[in-house]
CSV table of C-alpha atoms in Angstrom, one decimal:
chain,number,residue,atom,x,y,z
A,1,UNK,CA,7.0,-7.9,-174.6
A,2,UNK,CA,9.7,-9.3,-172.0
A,3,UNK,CA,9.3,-9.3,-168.2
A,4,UNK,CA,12.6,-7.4,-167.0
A,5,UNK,CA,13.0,-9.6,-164.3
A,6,UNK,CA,13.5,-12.7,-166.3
A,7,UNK,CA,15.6,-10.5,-168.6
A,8,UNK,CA,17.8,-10.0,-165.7
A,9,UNK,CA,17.9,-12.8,-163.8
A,10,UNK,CA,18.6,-15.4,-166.8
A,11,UNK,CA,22.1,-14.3,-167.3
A,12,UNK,CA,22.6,-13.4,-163.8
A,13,UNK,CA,21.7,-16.9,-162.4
A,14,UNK,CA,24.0,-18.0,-165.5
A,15,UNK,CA,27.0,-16.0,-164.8
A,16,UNK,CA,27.0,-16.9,-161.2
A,17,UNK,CA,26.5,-20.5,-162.6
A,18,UNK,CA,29.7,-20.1,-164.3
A,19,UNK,CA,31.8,-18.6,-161.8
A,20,UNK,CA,30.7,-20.9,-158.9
A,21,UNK,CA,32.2,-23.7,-160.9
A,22,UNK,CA,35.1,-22.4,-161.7
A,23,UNK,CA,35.6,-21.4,-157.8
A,24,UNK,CA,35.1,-25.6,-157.7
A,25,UNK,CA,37.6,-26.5,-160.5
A,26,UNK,CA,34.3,-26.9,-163.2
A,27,UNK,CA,35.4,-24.4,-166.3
A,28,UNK,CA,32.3,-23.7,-168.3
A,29,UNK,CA,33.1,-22.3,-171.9
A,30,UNK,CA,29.9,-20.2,-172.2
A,31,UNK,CA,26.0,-19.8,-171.1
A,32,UNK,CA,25.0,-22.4,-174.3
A,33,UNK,CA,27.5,-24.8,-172.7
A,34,UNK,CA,25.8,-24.6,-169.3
A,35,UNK,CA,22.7,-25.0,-171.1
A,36,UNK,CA,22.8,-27.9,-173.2
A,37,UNK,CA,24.3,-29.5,-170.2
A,38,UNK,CA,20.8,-30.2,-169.2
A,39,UNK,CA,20.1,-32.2,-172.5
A,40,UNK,CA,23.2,-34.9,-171.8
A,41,UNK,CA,22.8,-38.4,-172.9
A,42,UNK,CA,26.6,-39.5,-172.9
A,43,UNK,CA,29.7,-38.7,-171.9
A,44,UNK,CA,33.0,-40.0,-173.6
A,45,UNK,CA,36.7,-39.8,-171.6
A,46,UNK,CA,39.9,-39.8,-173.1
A,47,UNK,CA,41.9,-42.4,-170.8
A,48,UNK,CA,45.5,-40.5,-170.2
A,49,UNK,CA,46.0,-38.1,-168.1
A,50,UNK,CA,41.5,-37.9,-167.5
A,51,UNK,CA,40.7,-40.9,-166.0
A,52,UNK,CA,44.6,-42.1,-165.1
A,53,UNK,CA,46.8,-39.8,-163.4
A,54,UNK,CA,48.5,-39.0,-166.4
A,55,UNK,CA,51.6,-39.7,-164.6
A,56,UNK,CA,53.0,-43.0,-166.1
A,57,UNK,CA,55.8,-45.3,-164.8
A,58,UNK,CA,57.9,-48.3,-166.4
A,59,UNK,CA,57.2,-50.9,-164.1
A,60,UNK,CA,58.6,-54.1,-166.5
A,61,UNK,CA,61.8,-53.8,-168.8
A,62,UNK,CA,62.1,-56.7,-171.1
A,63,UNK,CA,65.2,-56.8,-173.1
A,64,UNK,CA,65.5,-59.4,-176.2
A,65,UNK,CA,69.2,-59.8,-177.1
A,66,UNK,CA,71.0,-56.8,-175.6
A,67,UNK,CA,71.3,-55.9,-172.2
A,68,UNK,CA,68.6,-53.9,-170.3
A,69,UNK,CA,70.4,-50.7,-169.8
A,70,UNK,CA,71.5,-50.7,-173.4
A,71,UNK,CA,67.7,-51.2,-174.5
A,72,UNK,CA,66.5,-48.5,-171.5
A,73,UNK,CA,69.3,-46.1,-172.7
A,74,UNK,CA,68.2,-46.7,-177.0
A,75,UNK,CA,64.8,-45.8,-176.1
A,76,UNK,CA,65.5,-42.7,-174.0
A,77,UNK,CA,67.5,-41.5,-176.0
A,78,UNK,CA,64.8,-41.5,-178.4
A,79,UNK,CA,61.9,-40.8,-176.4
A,80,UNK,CA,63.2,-37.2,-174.6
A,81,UNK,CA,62.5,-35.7,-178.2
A,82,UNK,CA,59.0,-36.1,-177.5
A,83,UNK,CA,56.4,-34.8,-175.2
A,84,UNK,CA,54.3,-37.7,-175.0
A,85,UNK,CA,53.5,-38.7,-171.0
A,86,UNK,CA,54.9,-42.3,-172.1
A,87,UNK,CA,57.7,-41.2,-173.4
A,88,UNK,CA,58.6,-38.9,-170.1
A,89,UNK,CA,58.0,-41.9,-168.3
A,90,UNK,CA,60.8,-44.1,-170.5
A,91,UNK,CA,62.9,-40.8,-169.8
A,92,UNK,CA,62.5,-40.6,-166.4
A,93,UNK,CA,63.2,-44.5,-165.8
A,94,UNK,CA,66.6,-44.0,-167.3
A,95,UNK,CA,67.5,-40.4,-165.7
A,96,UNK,CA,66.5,-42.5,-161.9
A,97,UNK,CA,69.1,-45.5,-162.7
A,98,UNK,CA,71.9,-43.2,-163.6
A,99,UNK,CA,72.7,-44.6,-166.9
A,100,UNK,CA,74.0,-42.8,-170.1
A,101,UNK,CA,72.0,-41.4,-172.9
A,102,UNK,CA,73.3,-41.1,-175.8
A,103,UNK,CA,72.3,-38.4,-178.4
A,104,UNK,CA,70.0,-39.3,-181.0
A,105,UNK,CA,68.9,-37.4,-184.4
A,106,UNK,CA,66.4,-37.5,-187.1
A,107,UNK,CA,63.5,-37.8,-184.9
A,108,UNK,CA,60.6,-38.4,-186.2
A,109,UNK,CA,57.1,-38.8,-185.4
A,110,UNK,CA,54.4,-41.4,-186.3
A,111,UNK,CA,50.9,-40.1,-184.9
A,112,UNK,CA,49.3,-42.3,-182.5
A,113,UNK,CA,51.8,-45.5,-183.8
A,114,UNK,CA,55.4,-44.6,-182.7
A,115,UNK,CA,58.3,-42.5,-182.8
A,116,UNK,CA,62.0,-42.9,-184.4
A,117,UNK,CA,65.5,-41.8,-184.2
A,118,UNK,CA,69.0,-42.4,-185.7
A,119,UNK,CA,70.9,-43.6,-182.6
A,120,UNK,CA,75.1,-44.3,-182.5
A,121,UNK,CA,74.9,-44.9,-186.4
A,122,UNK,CA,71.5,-47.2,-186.1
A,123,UNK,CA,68.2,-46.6,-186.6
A,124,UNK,CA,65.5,-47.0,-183.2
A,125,UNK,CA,61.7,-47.7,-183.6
A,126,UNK,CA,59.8,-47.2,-180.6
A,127,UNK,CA,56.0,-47.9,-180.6
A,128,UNK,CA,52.9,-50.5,-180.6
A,129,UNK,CA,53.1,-53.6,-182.7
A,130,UNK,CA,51.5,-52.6,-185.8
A,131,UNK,CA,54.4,-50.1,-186.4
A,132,UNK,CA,56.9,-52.5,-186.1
A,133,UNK,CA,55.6,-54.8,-188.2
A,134,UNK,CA,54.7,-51.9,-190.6
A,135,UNK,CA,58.8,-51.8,-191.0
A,136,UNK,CA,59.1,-55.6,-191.4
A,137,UNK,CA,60.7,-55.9,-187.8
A,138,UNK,CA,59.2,-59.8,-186.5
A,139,UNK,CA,58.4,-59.9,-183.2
A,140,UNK,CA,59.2,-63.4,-181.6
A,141,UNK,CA,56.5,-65.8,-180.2
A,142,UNK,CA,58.2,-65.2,-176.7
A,143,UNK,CA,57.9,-61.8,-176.4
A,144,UNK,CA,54.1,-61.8,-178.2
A,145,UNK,CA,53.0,-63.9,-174.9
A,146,UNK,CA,54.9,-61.5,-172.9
A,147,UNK,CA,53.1,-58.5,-174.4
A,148,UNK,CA,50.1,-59.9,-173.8
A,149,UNK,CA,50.4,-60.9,-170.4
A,150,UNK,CA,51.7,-57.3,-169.5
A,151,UNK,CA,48.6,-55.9,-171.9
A,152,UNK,CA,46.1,-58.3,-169.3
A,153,UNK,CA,47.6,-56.6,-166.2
A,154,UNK,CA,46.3,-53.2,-168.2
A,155,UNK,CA,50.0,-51.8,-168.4
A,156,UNK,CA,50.7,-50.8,-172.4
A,157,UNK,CA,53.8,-52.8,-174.0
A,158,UNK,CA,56.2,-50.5,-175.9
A,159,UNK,CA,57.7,-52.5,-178.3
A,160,UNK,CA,61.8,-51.1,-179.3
A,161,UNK,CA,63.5,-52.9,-182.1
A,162,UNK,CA,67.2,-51.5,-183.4
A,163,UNK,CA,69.0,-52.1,-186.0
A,164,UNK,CA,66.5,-53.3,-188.1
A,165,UNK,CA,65.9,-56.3,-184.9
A,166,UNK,CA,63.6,-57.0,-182.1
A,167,UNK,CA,65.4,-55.3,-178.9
A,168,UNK,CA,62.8,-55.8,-176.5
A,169,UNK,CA,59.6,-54.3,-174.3
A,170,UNK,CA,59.1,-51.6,-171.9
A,171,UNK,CA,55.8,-51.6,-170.1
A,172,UNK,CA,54.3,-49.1,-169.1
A,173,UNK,CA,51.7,-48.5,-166.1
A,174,UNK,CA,49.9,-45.2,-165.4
A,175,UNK,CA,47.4,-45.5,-161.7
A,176,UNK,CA,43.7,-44.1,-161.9
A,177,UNK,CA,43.0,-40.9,-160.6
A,178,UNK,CA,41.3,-42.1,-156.6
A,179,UNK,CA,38.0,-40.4,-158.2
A,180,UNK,CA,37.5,-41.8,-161.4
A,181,UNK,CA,35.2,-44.8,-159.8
A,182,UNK,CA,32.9,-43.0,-157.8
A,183,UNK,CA,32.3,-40.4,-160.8
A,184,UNK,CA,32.1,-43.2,-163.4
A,185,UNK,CA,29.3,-44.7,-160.9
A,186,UNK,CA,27.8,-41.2,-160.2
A,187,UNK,CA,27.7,-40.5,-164.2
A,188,UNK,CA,26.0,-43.9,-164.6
A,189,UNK,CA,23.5,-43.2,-161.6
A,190,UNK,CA,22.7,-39.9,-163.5
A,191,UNK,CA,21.5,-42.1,-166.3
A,192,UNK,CA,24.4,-41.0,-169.0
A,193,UNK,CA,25.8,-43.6,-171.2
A,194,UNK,CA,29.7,-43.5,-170.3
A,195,UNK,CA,32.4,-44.5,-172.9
A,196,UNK,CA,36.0,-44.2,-172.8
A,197,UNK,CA,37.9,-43.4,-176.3
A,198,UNK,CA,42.0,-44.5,-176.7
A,199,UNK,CA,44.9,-44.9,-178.5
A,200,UNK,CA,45.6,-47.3,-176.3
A,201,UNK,CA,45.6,-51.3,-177.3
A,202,UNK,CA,42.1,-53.2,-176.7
A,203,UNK,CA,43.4,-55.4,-173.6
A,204,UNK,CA,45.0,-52.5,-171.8
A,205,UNK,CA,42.0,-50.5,-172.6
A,206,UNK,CA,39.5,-53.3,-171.4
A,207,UNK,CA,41.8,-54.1,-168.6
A,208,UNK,CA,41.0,-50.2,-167.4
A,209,UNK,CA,37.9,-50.1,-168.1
A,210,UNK,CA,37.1,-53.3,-166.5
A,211,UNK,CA,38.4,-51.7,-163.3
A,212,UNK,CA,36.3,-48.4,-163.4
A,213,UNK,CA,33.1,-50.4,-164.8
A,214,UNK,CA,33.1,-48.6,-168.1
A,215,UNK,CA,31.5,-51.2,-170.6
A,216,UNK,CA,31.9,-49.6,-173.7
A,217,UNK,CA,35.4,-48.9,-175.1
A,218,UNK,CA,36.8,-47.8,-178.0
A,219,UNK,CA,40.9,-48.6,-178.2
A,220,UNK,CA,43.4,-48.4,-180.7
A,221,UNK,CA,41.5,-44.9,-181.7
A,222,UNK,CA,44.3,-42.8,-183.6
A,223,UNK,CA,44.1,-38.6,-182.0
A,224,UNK,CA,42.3,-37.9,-185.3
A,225,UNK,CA,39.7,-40.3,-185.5
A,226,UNK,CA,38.0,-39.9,-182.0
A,227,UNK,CA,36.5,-36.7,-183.1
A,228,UNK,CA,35.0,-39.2,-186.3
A,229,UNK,CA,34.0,-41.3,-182.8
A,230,UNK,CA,31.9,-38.5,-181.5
A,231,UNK,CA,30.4,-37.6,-184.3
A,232,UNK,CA,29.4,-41.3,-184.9
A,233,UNK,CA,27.0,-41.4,-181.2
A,234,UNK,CA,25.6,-37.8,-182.1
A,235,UNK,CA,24.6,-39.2,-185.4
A,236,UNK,CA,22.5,-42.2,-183.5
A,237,UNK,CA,21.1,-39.1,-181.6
A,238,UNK,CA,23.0,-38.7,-178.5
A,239,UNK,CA,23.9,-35.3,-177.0
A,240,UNK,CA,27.7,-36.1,-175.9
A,241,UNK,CA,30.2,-34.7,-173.0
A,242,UNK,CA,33.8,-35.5,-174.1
């Protein structure tokens, strides 16, 4: 009923399959994986750390009323509570100029939105814009045209307000991995749709994505909801990569 050959060589050719990629950096989960491969209509990329580096710098510090070590200092001392590659970069800013860090306690985390901390006696919010304004802290016209400058140049604005005030921006700039073009194009060539899912603001996003020629984005996507996202394109009847 079942040539032995083909018995055979299926899952031999398969299991060589799998270990050649991983002997090229390509982990395949299982034989079903390899297999539906073949059947790919899309394929949708997290930005952080898989199409950037994952490595991300402050490159701007924008302080609004207090000096910018204080405001670098506030938000570090916040941010090393978390594990967040943003917040390592805020961290690592501070820890290169040599300044002091105060303690911090009562961390606590808002997914996707922000973080906060009791700092010297005051409470910090670090985060996007929509947080902040979620506990009543106004951000000035000034610093709105600022934040969207920044956002235009595709670095992220993280907003830091103390005290119940406005204390300023960090931005926030993380480079492109050198291959993400040419397998964006390669992907494209293949004839896959390719669309990039992020937490990330819609002008940063776009300003990425822009870059890379990716023309369909999804930002300001919360960690829970991109699963939601995938389902959404495998509803309209795509088979998806993410």
């Amino acid at each position: 009923a079942c040539p032995c050959a083909l018995g055979l060589a299926t899952p031999t050719a398969v299991t060589v399959g799998i270990g050649r990629g991983a002997e090229l950096g390509v982990l395949i989960r299982n034989g079903e994986a390899l297999e539906i491969s073949e059947k790919l209509t899309a394929v949708v990329f997290d930005k952080t750390g898989t199409l950037t580096r994952g490595k991300p710098d402050v490159t701007d510090i924008v302080a609004f009323g207090v000096p910018e070590d204080r405001l670098l200092a506030l938000a570090a001392a916040v941010e090393r509570n978390s594990q967040h590659p943003l917040a390592a970069a805020v961290v690592r800013r501070a820890e290169s100029t040599g300044i002091t860090v105060p303690e911090s306690e009562r961390f606590t985390t808002f997914g996707g939105r922000g973080v906060s901390a009791v700092v010297e006696g005051e409470e910090v919010l670090i985060g996007n814009q929509p947080f902040l304004l979620e506990h009543r802290i106004a951000v000035p016209p000034e610093a709105a045209s600022r934040i969207t400058a920044l956002q235009d140049e595709g670095k992220t604005a993280v907003l830091v307000a103390a005290g119940a005030e406005f204390a300023g921006i960090l931005a926030i700039a993380d480079t492109l991995k050198a291959t993400t073009k040419d397998a964006i194009a390669d992907l494209k060539r293949m004839g896959l749709a390719v669309t990039m899912i992020t937490g990330d603001n819609e002008r940063t996003a776009n300003a990425i994505a822009r870059e890379i020629g990716i023309e369909d984005v999804h930002a300001g996507v919360l960690p829970q909801e991109k699963a939601r996202e995938v389902k959404a394109l495998q509803e309209r009847g795509a088979v998806v990569a993410f």
